[in-house]
PDB file of C-alpha atoms in Angstrom:
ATOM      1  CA  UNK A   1      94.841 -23.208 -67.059  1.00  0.00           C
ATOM      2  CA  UNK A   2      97.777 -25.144 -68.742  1.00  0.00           C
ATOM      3  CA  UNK A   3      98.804 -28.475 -67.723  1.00  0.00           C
ATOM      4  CA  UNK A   4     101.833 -26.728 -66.195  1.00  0.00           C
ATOM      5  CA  UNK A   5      99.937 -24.434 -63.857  1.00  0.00           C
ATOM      6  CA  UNK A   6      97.699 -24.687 -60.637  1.00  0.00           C
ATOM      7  CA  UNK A   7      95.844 -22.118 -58.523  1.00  0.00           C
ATOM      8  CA  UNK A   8      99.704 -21.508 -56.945  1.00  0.00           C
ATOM      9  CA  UNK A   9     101.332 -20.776 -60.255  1.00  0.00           C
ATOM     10  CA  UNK A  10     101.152 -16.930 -60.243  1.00  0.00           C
ATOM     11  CA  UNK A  11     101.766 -16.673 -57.025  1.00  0.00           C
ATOM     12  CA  UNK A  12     104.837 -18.734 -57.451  1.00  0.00           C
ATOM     13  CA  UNK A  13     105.532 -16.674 -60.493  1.00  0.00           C
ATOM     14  CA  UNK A  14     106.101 -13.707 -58.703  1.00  0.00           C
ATOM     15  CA  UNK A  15     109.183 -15.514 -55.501  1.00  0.00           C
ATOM     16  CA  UNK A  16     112.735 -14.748 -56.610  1.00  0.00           C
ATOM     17  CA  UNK A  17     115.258 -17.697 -56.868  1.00  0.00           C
ATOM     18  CA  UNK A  18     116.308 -17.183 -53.729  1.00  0.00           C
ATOM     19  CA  UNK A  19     112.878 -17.656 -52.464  1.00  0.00           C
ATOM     20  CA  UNK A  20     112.086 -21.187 -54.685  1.00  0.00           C
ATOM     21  CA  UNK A  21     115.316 -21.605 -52.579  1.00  0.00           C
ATOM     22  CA  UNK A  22     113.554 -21.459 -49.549  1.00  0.00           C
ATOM     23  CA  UNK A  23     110.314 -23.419 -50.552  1.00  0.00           C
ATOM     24  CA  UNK A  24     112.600 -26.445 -51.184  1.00  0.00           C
ATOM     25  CA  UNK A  25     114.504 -25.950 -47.976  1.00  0.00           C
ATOM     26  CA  UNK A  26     111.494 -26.139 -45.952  1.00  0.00           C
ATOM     27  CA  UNK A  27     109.045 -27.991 -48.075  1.00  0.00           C
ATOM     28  CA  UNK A  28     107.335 -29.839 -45.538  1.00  0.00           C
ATOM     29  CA  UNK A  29     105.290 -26.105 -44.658  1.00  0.00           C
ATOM     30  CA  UNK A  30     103.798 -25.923 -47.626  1.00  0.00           C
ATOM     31  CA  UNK A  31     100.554 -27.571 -49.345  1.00  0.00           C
ATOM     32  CA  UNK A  32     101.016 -30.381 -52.645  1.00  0.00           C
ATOM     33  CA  UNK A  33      99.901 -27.707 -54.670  1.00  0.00           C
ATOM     34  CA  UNK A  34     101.934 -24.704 -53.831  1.00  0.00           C
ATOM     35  CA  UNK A  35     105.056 -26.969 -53.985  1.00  0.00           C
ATOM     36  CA  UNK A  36     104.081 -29.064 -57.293  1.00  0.00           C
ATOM     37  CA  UNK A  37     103.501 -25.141 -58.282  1.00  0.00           C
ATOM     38  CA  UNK A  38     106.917 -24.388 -57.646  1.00  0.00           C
ATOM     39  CA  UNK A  39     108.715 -27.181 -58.823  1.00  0.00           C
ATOM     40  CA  UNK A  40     107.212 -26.233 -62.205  1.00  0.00           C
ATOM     41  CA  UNK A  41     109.207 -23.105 -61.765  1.00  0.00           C
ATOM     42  CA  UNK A  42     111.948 -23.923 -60.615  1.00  0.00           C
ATOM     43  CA  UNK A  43     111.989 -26.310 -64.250  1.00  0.00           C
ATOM     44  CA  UNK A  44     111.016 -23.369 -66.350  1.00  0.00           C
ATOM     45  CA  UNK A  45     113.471 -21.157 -65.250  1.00  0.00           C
ATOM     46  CA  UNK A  46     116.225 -23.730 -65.872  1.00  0.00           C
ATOM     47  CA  UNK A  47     117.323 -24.290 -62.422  1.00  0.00           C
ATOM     48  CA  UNK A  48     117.682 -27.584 -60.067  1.00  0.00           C
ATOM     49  CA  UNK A  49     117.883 -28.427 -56.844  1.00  0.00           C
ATOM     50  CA  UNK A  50     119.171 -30.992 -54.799  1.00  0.00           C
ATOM     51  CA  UNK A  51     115.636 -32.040 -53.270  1.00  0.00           C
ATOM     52  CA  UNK A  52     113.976 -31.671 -56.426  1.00  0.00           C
ATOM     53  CA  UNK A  53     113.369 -35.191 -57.876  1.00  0.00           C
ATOM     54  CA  UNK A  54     112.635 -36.683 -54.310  1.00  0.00           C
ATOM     55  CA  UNK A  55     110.166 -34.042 -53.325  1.00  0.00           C
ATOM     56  CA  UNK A  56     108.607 -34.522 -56.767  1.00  0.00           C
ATOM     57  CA  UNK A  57     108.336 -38.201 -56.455  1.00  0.00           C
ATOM     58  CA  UNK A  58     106.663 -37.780 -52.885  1.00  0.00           C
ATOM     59  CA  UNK A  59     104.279 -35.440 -54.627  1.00  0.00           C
ATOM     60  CA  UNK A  60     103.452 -37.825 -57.424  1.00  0.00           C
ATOM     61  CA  UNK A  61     102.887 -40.718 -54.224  1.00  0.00           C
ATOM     62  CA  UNK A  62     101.213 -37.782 -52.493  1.00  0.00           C
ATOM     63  CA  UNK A  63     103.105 -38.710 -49.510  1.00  0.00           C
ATOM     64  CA  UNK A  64     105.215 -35.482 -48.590  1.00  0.00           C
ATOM     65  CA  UNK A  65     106.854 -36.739 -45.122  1.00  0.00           C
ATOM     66  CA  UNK A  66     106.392 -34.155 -42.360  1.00  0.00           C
ATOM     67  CA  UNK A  67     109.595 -34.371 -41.111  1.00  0.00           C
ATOM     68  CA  UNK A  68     112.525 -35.698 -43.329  1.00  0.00           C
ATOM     69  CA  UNK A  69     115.131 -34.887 -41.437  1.00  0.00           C
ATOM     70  CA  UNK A  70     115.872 -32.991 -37.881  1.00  0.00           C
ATOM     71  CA  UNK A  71     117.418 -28.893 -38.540  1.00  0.00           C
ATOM     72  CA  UNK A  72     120.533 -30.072 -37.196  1.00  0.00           C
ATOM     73  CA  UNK A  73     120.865 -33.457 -39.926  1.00  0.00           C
ATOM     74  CA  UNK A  74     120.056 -30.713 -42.278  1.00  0.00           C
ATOM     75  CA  UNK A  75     122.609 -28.043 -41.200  1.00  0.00           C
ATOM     76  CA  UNK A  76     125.250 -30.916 -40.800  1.00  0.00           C
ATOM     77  CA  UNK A  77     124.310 -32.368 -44.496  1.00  0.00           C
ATOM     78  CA  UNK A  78     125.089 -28.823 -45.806  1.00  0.00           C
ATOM     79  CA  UNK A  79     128.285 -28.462 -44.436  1.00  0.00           C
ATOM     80  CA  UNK A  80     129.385 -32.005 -45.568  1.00  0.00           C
ATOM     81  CA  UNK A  81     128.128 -31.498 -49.370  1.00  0.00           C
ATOM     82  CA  UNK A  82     127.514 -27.999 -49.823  1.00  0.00           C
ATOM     83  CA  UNK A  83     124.357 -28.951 -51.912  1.00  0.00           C
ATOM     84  CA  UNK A  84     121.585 -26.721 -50.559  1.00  0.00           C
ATOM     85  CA  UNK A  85     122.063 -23.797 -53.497  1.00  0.00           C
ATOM     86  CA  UNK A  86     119.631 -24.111 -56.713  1.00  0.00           C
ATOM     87  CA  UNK A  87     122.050 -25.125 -59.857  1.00  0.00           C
ATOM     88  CA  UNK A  88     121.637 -22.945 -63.021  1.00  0.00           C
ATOM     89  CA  UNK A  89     121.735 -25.848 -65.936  1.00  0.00           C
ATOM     90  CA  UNK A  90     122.760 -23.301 -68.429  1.00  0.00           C
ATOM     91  CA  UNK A  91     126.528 -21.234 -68.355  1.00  0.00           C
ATOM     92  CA  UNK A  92     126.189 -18.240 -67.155  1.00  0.00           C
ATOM     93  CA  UNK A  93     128.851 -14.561 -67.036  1.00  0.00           C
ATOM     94  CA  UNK A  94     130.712 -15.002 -63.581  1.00  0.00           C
ATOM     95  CA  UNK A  95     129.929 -12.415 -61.017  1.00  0.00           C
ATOM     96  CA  UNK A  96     133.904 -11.311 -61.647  1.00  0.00           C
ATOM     97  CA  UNK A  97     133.605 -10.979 -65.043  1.00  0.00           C
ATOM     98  CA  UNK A  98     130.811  -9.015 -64.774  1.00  0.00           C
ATOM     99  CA  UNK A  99     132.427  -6.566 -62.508  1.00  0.00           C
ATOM    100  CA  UNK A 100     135.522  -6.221 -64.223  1.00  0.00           C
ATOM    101  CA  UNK A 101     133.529  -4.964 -67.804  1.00  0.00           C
ATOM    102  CA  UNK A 102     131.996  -2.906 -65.539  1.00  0.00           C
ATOM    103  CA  UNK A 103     135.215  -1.328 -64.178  1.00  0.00           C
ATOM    104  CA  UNK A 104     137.151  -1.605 -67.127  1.00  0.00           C
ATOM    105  CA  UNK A 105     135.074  -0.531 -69.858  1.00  0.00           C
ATOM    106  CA  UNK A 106     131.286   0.598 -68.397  1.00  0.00           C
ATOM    107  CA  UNK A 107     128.518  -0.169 -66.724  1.00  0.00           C
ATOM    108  CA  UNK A 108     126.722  -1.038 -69.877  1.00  0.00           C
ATOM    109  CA  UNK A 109     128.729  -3.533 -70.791  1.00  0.00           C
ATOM    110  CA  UNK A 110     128.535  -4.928 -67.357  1.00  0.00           C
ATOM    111  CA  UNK A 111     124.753  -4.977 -67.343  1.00  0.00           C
ATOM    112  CA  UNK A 112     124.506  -6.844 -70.392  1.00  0.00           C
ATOM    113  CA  UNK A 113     126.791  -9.193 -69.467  1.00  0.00           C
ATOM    114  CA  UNK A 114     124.110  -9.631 -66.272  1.00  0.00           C
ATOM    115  CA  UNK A 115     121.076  -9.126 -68.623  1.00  0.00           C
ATOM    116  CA  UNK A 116     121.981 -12.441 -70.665  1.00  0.00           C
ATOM    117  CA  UNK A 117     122.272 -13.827 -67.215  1.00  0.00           C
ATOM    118  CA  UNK A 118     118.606 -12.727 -66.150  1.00  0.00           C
ATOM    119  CA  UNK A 119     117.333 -13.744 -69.997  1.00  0.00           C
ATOM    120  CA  UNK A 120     118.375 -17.701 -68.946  1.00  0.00           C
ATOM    121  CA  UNK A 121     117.453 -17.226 -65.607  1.00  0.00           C
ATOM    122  CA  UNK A 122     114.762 -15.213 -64.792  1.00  0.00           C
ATOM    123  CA  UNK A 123     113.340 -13.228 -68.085  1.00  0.00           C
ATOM    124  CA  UNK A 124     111.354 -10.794 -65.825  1.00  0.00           C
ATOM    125  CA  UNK A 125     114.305  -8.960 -64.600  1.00  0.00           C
ATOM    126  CA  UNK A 126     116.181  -8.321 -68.023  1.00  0.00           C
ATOM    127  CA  UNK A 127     114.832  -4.862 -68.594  1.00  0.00           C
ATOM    128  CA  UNK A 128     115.048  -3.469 -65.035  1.00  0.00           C
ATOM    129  CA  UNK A 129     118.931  -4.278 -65.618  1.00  0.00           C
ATOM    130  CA  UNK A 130     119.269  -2.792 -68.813  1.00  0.00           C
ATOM    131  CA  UNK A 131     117.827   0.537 -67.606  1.00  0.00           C
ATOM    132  CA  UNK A 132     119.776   0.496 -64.762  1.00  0.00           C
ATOM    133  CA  UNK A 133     122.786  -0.229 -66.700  1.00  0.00           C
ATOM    134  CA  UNK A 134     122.267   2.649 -69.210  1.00  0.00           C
ATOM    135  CA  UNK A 135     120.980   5.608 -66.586  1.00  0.00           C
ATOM    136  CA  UNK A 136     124.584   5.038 -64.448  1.00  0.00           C
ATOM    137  CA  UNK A 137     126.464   4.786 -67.844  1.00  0.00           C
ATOM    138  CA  UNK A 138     124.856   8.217 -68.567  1.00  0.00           C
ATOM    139  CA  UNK A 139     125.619   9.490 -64.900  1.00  0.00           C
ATOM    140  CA  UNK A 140     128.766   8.109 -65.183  1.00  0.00           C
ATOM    141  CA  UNK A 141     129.339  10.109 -68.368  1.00  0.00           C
ATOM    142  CA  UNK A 142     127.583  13.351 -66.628  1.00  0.00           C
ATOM    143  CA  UNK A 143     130.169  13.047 -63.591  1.00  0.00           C
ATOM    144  CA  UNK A 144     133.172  12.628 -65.863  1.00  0.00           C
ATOM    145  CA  UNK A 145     131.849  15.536 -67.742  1.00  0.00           C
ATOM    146  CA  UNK A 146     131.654  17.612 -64.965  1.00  0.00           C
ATOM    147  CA  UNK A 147     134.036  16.227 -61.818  1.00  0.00           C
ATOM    148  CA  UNK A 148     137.620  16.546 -62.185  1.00  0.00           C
ATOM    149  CA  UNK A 149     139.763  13.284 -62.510  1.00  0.00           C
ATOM    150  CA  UNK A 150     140.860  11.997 -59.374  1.00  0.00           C
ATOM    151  CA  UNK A 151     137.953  13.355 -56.980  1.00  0.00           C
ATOM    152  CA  UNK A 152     136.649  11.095 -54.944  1.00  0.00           C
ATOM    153  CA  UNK A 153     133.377  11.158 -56.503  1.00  0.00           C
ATOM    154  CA  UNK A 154     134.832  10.463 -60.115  1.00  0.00           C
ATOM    155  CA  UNK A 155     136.658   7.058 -58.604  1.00  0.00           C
ATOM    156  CA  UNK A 156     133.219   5.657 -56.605  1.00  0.00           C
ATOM    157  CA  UNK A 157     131.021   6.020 -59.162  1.00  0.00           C
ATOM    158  CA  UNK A 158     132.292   3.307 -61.267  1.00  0.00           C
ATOM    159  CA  UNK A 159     133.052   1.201 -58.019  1.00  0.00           C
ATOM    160  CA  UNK A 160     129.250   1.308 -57.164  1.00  0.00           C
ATOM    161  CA  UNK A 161     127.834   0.838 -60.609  1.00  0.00           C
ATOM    162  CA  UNK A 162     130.132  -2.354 -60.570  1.00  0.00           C
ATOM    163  CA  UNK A 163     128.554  -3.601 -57.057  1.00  0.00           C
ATOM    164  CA  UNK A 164     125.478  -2.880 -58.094  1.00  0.00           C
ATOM    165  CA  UNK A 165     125.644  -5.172 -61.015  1.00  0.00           C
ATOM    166  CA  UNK A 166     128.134  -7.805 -59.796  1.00  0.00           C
ATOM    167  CA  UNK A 167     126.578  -8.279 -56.024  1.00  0.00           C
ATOM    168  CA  UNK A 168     122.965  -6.116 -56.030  1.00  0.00           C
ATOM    169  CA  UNK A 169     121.164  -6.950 -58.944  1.00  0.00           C
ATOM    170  CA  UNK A 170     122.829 -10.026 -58.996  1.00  0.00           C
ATOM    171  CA  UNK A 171     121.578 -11.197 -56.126  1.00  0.00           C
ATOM    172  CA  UNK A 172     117.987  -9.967 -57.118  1.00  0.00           C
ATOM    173  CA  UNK A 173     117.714 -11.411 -60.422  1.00  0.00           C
ATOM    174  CA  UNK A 174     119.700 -14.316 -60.275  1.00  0.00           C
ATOM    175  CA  UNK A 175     120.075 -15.866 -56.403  1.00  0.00           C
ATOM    176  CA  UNK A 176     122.714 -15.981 -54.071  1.00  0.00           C
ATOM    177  CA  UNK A 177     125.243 -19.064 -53.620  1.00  0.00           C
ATOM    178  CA  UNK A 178     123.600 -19.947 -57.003  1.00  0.00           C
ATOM    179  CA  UNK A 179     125.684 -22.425 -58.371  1.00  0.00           C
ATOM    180  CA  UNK A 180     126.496 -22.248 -62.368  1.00  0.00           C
ATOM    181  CA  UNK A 181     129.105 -23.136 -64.973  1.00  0.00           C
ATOM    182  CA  UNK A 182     130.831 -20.534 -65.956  1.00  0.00           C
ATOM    183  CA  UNK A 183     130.414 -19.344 -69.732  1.00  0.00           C
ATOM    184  CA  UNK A 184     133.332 -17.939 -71.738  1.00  0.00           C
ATOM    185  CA  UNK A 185     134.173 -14.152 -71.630  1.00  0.00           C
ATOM    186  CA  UNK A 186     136.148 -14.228 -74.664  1.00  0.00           C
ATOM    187  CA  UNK A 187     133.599 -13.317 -77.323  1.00  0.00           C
ATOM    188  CA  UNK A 188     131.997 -10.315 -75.329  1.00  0.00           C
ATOM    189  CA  UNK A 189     135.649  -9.424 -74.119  1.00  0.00           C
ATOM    190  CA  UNK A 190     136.823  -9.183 -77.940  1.00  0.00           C
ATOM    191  CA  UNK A 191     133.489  -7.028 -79.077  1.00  0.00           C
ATOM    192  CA  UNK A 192     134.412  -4.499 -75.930  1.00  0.00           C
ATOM    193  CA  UNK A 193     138.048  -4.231 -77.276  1.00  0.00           C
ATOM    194  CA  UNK A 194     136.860  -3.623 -81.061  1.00  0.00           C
ATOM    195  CA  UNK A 195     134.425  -0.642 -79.842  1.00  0.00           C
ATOM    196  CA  UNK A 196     136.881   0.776 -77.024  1.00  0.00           C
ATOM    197  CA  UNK A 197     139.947   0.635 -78.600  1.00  0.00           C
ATOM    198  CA  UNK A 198     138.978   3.049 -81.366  1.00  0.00           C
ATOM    199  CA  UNK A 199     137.630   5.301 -78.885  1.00  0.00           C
ATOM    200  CA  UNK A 200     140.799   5.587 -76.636  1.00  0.00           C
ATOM    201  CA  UNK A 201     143.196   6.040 -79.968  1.00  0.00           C
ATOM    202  CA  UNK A 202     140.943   8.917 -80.590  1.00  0.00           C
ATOM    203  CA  UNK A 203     141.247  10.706 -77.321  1.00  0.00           C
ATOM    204  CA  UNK A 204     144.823   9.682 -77.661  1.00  0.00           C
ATOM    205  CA  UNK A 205     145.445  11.338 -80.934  1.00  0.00           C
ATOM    206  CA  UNK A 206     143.589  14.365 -80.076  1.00  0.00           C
ATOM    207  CA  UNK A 207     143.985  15.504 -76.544  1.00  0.00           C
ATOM    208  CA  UNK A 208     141.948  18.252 -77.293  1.00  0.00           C
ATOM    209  CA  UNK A 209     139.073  16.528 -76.707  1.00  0.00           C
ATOM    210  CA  UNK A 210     139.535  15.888 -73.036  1.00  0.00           C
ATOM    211  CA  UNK A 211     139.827  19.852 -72.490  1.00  0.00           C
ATOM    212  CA  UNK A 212     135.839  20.304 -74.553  1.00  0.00           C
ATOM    213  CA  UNK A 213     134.785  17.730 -72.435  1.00  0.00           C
ATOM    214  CA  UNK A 214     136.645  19.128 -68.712  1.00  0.00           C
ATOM    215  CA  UNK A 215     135.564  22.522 -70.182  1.00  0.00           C
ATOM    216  CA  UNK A 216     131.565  22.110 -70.351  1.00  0.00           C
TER     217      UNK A 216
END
């Protein structure tokens, strides 16, 4: 057992963000070593918190107050400062951006826009994404193989793939009300262009293609 690690640290291991979330929130339920446990974490996955340096000092006093503050001081404080959400120290692909690569180009490019997300965040969720993201590109493909353009079925697909990612597996992976600096889209945005472009002239110069494709 590392220096870094406790009797709580695989059990920590295995809470989401959103649940590290929650063991800061309501600290005071929880035993030194399941919170000094997931502090560690919360510090290896890159992420901070409000309450994160106070709680820590407490531990290191091993005073952890039972009460802090009353629910209400709490739920006041929140509205005032808007501070309760774990901070991602490292830029991350907006939720927007990763929907509209989704939409616009596919849900590939969408989910590995999210998996370099996960990879800062939360490394056990990158490959979940990625397979998610390339089994809907495929369906997608299937259904625009197979369902005529403009049925309703043709137009959700991409909508839901582009939830999925944006709000779903976001959500999952990475936390919600997660606050993050946003990380330039121009780079990934320029490599989309450079592969899609090419494709599009091609359908465009030979509109035969469409009819193989409607045909099968």
């Amino acid at each position: 057992m590392s220096v870094r690690e406790n009797e709580y640290s695989r059990t920590v291991a295995k809470k989401s963000n959103e649940e590290l979330l929650d063991v800061m929130r309501d600290f005071e339920k929880y035993v030194n070593g399941f919170l000094q446990a997931a502090i560690w974490e919360i510090q290896n996955r890159k992420l901070s918190h409000p309450s994160l340096d106070r709680i820590q000092s407490n531990l290191e006093k091993e005073i952890i107050p039972a009460e802090v503050e009353t629910k209400t001081e709490r739920i006041e404080t929140d509205r005032q400062n808007n501070s309760e959400a774990l901070t991602v120290t490292t830029p991350l692909y907006s939720q927007m951006a990763i929907l509209g690569f989704s939409l616009f180009f596919s849900p590939l490019t969408g989910g590995i826009l999210l998996a370099i997300n996960v990879f800062k965040v939360n490394k056990k969720g990158v490959l979940p994404v990625i397979i998610f993201s390339v089994l809907y590109t495929l369906l997608q493909g299937y259904a625009a193989i197979k369902i005529p353009t403009g049925n309703f079925i043709s137009i959700l697909l991409p909508v839901a793939g582009a939830i999925i990612l944006s709000d779903v597996l976001w959500k999952k992976y990475i936390g919600k009300g997660v606050k993050f600096e946003k990380r330039s889209i121009v780079v990934p945005l320029v490599i989309a262009l450079i592969i899609f472009i090419p494709i599009i002239y091609l359908f465009y110069q030979n509109p035969e293609l469409f009819q193989l494709t409607n045909n099968k």
